[in-house]
Rosetta silent file (secondary structure, phi, psi, omega in degrees, C-alpha in Angstrom):
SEQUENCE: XXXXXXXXXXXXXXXXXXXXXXXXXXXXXXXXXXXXXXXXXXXXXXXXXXXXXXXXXXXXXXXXXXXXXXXXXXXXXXXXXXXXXXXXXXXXXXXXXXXXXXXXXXXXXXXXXXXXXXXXXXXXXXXXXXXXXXXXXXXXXXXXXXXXXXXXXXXXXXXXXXXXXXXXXXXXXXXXXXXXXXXXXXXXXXXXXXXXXXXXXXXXXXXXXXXXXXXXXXXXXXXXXXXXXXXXXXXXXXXXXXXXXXXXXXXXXXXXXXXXXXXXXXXXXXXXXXXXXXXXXXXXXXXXXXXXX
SCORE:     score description
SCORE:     0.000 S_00000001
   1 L     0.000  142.777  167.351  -17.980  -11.744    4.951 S_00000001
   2 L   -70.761  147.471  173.542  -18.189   -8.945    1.970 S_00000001
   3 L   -62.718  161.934  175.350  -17.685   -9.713   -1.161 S_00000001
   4 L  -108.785  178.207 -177.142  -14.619   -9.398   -2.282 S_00000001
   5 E  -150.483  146.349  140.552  -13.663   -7.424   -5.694 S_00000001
   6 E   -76.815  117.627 -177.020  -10.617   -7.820   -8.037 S_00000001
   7 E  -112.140  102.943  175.908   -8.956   -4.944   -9.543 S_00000001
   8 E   -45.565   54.577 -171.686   -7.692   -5.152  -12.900 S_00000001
   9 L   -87.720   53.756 -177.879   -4.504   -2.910  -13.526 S_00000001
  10 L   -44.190  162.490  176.251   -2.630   -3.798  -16.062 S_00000001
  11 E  -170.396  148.528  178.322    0.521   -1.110  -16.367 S_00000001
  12 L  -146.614  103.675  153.514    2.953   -0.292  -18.941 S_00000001
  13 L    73.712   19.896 -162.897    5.729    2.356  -18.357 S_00000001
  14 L   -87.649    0.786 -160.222    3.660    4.097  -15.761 S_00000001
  15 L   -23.109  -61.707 -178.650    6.642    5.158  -13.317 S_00000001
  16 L   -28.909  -52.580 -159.236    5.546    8.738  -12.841 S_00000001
  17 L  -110.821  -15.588 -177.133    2.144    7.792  -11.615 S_00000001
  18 L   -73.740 -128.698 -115.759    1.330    4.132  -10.102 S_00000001
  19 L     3.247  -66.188 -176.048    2.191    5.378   -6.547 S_00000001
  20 H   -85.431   -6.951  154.862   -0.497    7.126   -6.251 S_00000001
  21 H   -69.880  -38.730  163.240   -2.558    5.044   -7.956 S_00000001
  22 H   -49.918  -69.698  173.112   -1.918    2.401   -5.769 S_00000001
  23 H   -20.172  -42.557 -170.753   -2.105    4.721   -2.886 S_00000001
  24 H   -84.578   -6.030 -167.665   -5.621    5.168   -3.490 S_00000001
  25 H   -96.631  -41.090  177.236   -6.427    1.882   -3.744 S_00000001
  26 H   -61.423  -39.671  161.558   -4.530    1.659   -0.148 S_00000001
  27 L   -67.612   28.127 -163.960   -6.776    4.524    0.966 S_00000001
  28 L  -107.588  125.720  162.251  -10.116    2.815    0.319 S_00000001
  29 L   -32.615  -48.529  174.120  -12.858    2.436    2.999 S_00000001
  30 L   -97.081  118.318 -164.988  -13.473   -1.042    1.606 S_00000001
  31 L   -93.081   22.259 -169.179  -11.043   -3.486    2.606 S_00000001
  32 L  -118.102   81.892 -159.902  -12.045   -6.514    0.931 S_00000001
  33 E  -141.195  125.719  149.604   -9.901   -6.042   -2.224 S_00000001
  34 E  -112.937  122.140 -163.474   -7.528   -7.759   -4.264 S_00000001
  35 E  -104.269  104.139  174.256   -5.290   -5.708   -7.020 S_00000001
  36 E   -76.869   88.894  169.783   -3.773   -7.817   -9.819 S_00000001
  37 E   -46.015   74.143  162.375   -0.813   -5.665  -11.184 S_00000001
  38 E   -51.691  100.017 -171.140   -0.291   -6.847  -14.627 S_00000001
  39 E   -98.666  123.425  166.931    3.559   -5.712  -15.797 S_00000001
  40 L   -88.006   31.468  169.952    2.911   -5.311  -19.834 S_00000001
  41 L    58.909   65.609 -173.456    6.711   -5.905  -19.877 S_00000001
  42 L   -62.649  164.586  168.947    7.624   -2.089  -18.738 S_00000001
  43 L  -137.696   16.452  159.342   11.153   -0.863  -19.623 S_00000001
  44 L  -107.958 -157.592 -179.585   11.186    1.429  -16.631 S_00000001
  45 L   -97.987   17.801  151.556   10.856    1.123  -13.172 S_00000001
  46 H    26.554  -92.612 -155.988    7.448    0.095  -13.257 S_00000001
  47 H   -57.536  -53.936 -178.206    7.816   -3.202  -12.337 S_00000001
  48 H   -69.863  -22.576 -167.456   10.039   -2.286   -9.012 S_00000001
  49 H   -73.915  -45.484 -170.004    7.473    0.227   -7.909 S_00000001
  50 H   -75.375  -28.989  134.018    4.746   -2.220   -8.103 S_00000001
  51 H   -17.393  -70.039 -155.779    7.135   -4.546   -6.047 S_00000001
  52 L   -62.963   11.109 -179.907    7.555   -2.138   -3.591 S_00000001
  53 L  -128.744  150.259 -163.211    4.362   -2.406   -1.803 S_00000001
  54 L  -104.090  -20.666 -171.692    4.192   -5.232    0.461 S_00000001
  55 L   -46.242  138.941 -167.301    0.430   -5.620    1.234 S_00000001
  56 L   -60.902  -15.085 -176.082   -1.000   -8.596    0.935 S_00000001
  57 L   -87.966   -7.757  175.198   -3.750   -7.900   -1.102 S_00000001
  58 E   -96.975  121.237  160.282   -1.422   -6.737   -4.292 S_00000001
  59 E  -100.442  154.100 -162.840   -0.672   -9.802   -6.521 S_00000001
  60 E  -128.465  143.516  156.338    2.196   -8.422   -8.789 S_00000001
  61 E  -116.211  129.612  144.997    2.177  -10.399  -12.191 S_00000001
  62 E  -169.787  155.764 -178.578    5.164  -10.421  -15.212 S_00000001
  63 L  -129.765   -4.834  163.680    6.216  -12.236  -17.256 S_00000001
  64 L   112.773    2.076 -148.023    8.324   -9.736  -19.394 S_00000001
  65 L  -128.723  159.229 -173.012    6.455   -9.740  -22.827 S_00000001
  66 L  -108.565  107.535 -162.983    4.570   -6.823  -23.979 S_00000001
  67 L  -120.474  -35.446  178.224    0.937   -8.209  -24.990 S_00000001
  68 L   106.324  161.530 -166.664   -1.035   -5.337  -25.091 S_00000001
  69 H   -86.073    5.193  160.018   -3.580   -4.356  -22.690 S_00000001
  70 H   -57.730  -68.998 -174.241   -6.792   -6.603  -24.064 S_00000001
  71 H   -60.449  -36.013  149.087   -4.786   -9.307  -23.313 S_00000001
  72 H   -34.894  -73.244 -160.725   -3.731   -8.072  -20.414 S_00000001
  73 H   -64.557  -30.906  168.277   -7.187   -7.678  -19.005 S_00000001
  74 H   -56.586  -23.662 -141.685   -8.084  -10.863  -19.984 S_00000001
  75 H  -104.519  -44.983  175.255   -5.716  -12.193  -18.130 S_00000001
  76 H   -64.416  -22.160  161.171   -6.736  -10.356  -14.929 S_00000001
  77 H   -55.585  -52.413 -164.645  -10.385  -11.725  -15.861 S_00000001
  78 H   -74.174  -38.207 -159.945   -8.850  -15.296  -15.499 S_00000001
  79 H   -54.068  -61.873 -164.720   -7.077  -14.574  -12.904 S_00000001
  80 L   -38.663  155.763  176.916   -9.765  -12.912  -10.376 S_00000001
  81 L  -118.003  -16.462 -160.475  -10.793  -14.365   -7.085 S_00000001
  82 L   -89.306 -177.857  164.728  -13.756  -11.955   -6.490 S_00000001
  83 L   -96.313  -26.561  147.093  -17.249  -11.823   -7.367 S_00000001
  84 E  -140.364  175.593 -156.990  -16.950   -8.923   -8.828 S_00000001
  85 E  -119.765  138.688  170.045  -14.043   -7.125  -11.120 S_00000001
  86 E  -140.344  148.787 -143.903  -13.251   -3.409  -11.365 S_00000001
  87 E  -105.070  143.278  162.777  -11.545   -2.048  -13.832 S_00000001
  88 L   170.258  162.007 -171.760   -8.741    1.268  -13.270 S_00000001
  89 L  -129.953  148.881  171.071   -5.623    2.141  -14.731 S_00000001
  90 L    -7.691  -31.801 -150.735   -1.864    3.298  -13.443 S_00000001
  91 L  -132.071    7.958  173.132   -2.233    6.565  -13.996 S_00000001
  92 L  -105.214 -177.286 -156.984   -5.829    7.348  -12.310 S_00000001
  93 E  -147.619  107.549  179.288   -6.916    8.155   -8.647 S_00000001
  94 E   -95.088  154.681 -167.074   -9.456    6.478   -7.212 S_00000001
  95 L   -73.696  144.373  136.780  -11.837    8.477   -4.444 S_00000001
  96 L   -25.649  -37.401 -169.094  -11.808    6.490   -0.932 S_00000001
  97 L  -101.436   22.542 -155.576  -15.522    5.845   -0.893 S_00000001
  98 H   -64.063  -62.528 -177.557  -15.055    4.385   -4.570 S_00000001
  99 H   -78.769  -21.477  166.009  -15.238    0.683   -4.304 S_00000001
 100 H   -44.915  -61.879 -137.768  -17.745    0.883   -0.895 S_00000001
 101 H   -71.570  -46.913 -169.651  -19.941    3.107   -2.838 S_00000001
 102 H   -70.223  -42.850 -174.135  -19.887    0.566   -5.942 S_00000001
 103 H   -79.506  -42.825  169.093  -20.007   -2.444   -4.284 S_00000001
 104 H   -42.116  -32.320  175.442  -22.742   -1.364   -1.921 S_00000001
 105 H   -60.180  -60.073 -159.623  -24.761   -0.284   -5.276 S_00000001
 106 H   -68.801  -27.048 -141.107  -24.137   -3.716   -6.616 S_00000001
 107 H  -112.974  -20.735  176.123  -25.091   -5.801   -3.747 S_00000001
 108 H   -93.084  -41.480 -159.063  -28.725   -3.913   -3.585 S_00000001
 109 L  -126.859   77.990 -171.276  -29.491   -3.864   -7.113 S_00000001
 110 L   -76.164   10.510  153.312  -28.329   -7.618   -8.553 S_00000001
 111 L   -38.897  -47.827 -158.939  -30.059   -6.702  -11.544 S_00000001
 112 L   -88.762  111.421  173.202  -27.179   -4.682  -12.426 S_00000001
 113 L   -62.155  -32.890 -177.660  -24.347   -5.855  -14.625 S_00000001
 114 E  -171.759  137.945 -170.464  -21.761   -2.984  -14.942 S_00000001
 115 E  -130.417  142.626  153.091  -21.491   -0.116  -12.716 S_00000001
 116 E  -170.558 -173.341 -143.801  -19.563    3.167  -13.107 S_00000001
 117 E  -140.213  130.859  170.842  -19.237    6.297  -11.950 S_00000001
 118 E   -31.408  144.305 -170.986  -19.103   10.011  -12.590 S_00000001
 119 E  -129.982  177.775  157.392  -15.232   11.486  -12.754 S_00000001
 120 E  -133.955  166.779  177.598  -13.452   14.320  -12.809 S_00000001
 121 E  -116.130  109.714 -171.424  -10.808   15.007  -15.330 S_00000001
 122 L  -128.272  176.840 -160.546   -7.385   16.276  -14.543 S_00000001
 123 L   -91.403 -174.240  161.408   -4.200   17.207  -15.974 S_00000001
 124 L   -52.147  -46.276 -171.124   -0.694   16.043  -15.441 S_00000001
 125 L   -54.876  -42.385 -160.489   -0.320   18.872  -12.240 S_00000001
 126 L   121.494   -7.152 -166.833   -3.006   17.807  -10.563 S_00000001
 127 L  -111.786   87.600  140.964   -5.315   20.625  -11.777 S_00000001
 128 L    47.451   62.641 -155.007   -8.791   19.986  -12.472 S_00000001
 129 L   -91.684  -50.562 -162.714   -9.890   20.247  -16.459 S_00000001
 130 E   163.221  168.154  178.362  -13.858   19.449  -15.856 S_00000001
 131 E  -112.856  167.553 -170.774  -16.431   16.549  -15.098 S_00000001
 132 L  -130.488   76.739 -165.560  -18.480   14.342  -17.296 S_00000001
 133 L   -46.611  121.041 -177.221  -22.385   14.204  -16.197 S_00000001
 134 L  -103.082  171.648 -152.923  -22.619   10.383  -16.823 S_00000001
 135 L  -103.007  121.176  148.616  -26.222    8.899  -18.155 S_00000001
 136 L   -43.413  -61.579 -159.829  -27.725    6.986  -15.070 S_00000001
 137 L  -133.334  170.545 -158.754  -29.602    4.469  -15.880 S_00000001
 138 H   -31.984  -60.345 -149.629  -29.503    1.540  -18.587 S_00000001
 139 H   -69.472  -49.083 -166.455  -31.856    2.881  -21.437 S_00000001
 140 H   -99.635    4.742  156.147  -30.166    6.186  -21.458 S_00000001
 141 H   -62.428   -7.082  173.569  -26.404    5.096  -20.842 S_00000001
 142 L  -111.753   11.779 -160.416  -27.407    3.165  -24.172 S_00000001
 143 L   -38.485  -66.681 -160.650  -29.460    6.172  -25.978 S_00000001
 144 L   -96.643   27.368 -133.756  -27.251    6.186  -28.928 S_00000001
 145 L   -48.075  -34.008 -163.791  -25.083    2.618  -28.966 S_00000001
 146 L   -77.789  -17.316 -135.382  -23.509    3.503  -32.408 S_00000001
 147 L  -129.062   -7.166  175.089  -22.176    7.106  -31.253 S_00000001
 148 L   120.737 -169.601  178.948  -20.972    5.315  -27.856 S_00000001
 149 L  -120.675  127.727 -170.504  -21.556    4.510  -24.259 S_00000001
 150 L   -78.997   54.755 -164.720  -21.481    7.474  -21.589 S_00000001
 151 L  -167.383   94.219 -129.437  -19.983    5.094  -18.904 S_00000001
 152 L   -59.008 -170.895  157.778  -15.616    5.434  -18.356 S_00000001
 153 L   -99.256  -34.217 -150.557  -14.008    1.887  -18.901 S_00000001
 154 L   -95.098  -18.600 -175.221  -11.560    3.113  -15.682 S_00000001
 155 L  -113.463   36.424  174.401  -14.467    3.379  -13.484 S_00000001
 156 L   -92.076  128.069  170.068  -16.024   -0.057  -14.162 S_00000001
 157 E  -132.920  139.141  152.743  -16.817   -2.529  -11.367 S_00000001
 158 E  -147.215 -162.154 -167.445  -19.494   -5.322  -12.456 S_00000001
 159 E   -78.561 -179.151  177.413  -19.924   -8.863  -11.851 S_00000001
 160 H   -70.549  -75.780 -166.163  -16.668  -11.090  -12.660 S_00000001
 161 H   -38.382  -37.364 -163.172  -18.718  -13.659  -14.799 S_00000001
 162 H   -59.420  -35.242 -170.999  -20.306  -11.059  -17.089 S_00000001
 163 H   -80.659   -2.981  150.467  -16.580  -10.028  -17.921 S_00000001
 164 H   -71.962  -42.759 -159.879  -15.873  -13.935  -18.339 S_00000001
 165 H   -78.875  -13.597  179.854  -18.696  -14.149  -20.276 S_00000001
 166 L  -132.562   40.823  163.399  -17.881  -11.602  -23.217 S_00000001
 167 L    17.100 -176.597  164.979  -13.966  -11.135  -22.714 S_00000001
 168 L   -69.762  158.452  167.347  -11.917   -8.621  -24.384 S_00000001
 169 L  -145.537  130.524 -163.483  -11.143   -9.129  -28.195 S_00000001
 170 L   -96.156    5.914  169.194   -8.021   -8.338  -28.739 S_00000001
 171 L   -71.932   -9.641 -169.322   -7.532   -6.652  -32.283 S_00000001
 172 L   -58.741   -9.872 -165.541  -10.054   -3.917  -30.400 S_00000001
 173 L   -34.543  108.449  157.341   -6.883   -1.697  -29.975 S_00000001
 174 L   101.528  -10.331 -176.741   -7.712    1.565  -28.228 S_00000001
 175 L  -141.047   52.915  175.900  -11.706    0.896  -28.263 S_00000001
 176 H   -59.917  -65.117  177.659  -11.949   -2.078  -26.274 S_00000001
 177 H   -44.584  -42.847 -165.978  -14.473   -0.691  -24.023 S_00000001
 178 H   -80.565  -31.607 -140.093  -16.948    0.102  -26.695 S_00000001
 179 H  -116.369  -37.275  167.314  -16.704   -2.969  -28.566 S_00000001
 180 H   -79.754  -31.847  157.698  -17.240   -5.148  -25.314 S_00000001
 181 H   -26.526  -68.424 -179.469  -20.312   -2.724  -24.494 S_00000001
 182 H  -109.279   53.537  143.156  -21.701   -2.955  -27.596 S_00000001
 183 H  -103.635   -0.871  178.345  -21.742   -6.999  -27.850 S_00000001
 184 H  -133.898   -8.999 -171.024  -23.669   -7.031  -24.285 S_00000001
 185 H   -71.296  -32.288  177.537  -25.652   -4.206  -23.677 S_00000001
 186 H   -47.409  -21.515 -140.729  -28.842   -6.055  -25.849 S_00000001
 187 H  -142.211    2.406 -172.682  -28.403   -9.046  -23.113 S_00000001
 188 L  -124.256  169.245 -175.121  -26.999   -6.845  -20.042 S_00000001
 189 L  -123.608   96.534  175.921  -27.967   -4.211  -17.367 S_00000001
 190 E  -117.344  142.044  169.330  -25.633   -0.898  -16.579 S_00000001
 191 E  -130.617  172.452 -170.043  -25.359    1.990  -14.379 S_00000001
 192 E  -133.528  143.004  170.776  -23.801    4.778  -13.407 S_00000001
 193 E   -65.096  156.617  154.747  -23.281    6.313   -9.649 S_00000001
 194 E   -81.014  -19.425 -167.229  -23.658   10.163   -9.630 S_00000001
 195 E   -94.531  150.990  160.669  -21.532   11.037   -7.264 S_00000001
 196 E   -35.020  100.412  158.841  -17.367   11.987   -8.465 S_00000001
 197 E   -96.187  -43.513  172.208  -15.345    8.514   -7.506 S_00000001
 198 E  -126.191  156.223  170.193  -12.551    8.862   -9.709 S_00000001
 199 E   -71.850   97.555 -178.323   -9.812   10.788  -10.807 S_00000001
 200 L  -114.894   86.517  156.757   -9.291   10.392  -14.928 S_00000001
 201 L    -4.936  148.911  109.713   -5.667   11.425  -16.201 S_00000001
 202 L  -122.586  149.948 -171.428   -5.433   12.968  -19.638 S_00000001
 203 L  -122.939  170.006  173.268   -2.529   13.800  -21.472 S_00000001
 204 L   -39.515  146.023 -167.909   -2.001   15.734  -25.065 S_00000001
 205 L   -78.627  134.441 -170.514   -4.208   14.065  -27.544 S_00000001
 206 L  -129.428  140.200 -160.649   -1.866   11.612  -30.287 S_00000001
 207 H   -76.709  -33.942 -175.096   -3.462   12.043  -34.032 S_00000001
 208 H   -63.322  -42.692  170.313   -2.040    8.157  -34.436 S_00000001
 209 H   -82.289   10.103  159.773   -3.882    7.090  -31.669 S_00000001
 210 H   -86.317  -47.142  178.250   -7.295    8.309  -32.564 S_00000001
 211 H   -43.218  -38.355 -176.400   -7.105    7.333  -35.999 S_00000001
 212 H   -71.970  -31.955 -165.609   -6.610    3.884  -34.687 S_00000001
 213 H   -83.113  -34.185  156.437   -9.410    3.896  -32.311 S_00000001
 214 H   -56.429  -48.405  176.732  -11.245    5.314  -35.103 S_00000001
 215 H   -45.610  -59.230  176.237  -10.656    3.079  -37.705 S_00000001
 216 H   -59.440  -33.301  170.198  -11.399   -0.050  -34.978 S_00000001
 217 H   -59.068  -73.301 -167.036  -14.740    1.509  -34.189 S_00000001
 218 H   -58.555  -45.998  179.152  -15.917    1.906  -37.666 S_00000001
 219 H   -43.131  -58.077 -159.104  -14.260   -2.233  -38.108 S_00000001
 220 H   -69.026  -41.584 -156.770  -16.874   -2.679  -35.073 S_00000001
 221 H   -66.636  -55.488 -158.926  -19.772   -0.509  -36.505 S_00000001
 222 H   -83.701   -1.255  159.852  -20.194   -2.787  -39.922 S_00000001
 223 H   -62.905  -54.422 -167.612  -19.761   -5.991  -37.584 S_00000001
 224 H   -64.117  -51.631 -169.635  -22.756   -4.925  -35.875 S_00000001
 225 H   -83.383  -18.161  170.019  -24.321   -3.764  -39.032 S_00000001
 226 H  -106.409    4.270  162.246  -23.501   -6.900  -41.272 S_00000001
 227 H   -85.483  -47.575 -179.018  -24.338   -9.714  -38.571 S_00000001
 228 L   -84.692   11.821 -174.914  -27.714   -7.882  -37.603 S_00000001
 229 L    61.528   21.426  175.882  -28.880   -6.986  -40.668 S_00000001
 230 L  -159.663  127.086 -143.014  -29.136   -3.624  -39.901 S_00000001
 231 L   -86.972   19.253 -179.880  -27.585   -1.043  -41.637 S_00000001
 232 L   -89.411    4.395  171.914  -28.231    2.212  -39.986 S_00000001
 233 H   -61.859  -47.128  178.042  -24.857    1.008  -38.052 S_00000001
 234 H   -74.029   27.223  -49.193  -23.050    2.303  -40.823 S_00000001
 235 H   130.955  -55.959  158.905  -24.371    5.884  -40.332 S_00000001
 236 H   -46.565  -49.537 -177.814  -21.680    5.308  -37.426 S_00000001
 237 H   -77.138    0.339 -177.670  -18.414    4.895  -39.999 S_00000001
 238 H   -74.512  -47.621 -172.036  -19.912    8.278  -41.478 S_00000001
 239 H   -69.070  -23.388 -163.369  -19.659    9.879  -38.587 S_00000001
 240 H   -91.844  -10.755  166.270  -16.048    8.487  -37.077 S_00000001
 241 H   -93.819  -25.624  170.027  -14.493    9.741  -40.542 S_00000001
 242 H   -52.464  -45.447  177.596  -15.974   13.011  -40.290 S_00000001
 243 H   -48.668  -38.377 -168.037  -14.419   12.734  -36.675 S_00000001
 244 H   -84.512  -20.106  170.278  -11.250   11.551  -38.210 S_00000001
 245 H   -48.498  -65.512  177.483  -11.574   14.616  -40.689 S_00000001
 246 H   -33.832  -79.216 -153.833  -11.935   16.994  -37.174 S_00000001
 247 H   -63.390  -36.824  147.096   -9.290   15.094  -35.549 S_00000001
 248 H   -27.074  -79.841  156.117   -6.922   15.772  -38.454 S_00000001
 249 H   -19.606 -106.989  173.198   -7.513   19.137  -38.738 S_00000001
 250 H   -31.395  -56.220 -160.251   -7.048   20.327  -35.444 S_00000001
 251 L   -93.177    8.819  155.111   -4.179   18.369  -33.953 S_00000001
 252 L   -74.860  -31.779 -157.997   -2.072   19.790  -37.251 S_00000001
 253 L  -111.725   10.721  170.803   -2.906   23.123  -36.290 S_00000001
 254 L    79.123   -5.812  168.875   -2.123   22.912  -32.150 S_00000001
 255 L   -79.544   23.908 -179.659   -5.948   22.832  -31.190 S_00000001
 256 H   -67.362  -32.509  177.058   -5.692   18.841  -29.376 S_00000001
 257 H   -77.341  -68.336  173.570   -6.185   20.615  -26.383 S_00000001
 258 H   -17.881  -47.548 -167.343   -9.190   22.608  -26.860 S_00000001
 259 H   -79.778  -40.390  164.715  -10.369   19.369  -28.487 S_00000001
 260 H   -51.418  -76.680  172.430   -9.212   17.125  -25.137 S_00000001
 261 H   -20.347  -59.356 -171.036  -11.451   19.670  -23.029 S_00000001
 262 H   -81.382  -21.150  171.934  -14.595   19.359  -24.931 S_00000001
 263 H   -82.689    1.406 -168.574  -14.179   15.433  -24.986 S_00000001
 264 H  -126.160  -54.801 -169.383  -13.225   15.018  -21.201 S_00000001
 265 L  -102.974   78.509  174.599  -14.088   17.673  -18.978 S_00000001
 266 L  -102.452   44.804 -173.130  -17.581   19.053  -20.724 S_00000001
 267 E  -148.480   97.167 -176.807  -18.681   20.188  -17.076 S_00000001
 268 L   -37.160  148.455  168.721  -17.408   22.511  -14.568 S_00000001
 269 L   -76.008  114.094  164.665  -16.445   21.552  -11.494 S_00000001
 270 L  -117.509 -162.314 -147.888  -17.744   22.600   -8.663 S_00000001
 271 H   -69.718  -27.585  176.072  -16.646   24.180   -5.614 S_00000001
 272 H   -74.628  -44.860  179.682  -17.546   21.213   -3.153 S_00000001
 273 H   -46.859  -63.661  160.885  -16.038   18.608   -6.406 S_00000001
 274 H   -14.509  -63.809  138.633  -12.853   21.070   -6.063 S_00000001
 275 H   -46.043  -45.312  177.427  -12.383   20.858   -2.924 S_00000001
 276 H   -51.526  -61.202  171.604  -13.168   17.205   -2.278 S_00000001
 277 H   -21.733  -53.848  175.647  -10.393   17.044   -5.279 S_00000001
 278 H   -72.541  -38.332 -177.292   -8.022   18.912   -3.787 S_00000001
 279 H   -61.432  -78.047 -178.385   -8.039   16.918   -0.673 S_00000001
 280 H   -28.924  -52.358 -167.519   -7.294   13.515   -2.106 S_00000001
 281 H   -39.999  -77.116 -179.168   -4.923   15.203   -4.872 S_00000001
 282 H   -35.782  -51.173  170.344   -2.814   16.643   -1.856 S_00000001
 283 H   -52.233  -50.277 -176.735   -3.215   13.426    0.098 S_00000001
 284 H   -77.412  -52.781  102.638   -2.388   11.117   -2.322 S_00000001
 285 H    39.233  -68.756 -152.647    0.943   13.039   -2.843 S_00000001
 286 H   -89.874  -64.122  178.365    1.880   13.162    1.135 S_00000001
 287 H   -29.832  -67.850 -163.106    1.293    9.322    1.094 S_00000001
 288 L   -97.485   23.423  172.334    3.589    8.208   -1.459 S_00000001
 289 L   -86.737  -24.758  177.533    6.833   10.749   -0.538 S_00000001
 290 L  -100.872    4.897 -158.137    8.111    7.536    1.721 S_00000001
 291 L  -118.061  154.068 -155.093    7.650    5.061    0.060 S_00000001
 292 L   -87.797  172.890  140.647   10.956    3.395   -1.731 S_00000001
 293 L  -171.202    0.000    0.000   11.855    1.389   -4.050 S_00000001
């Protein structure tokens, strides 16, 4: 028997878009998957859409209270049956050979802690913004630890213990990912696939929610830098106010998109990536015109 893997989805308010997120999850090569549907206590239909699929392999969770999505994830960490956990969210599209491709990575090279995978970046439409050449291997997915990690949070599968062993923290609001990254990468192994697996939503850029993610980041950088004694971590809070300076700037003055482009897509697509793209997009679509709720 294959391992099995546990998918972590927490969703809030997602109507528009879980179908086809699901869908793709339905569309997967590998069938030895369970997806734990976390309802953050939605005030839409959410809740029924994620009902609405009967397969056995969707656990549906709610409990009605809006916890935020650390806790959330944690909760799908506790939760899990598999040996390992992958990470995706409501409003992304995962590729068909996504979790094969990952778990087959994982199962050769047990070395490996956290896996994830080259994207593409698209719009609301459906149209294609750019890709994000992710950093391969450990040393350089870690080049720069204070300035971040090159390696998506939506397109993480590793094993289930490592994510028992350094949880979520939940005041982490909006930079979760970074903040469990950089409490494990000293003691952990990660990589990233080359090939496109997923599909990564973006929407207009919100000035509140960068500040906050800034703000938690720099809270992280002088953690790092006043437990380890070493203080070129704060060289990091220089940089995320200059950022917040940027970020300021710009999204007063209508340039959040320009600035969403160079942070998301900073890689053309190309014409086989396009294509492939278009097929799923289109697919994923046609799938999810019948189904009710």
């Amino acid at each position: 028997m294959e391992p099995l893997v546990s998918i972590g989805m927490p969703i809030f308010n997602c109507e528009k878009t879980l179908k086809l997120a699901i869908r793709s999850l339905l569309n997967q090569t590998y069938p030895h998957w369970e997806l734990l549907l976390i309802d953050d206590g939605s005030e839409d239909q959410t809740l029924n859409i994620a009902q609405s699929f009967k397969d056995p392999r969707i656990r549906v969770i709610a409990d009605g209270l809006n916890q935020k999505l650390q806790r959330r994830l944690n909760q799908a960490i506790s939760l899990s049956q598999g040996k390992y956990f992958a990470r995706m969210d409501g409003d992304d599209i995962a590729y068909p050979e996504r979790l094969k491709s990952q778990v087959e990575y994982l199962e050769e090279h047990p070395e490996i802690d956290l896996l994830g995978t080259k994207y593409v970046v698209f719009d609301g439409e459906g149209n294609p913004m750019g890709t994000t050449q992710g950093n391969l291997e450990h040393n350089e997915i870690c080049h720069r630890p204070r300035a971040g990690f090159n390696i998506l949070h939506p397109t993480w599968m590793g094993k289930t213990e490592w994510f028992r062993t350094y949880q979520y923290r939940t005041w982490a609001t909006r930079i979760e990912d970074y903040d469990i990254l950089v409490r494990s990468y000293q003691n952990s192994c990660f990589a990233c696939l080359p090939d496109v697996l997923l599909g990564y939503r973006v929407a207009n850029l919100s000035l509140k929610k960068s500040l906050v993610s800034r703000y938690n980041l720099s809270r992280i950088l002088l953690e790092k830098a006043w437990t380890e004694k070493k203080y070129g971590w704060t060289w990091g809070v220089v940089e995320q106010l200059a950022k917040a300076s940027v970020d300021v700037v710009a999204m007063s003055t209508g340039l959040n998109l320009k600035i969403l482009r160079h942070r998301t897509g900073n890689q053309p697509v190309s014409p086989k990536e396009l294509r492939q793209w278009q097929e799923i997009w289109e697919k994923s679509n046609s799938d999810t015109e019948d189904i009710k709720y």
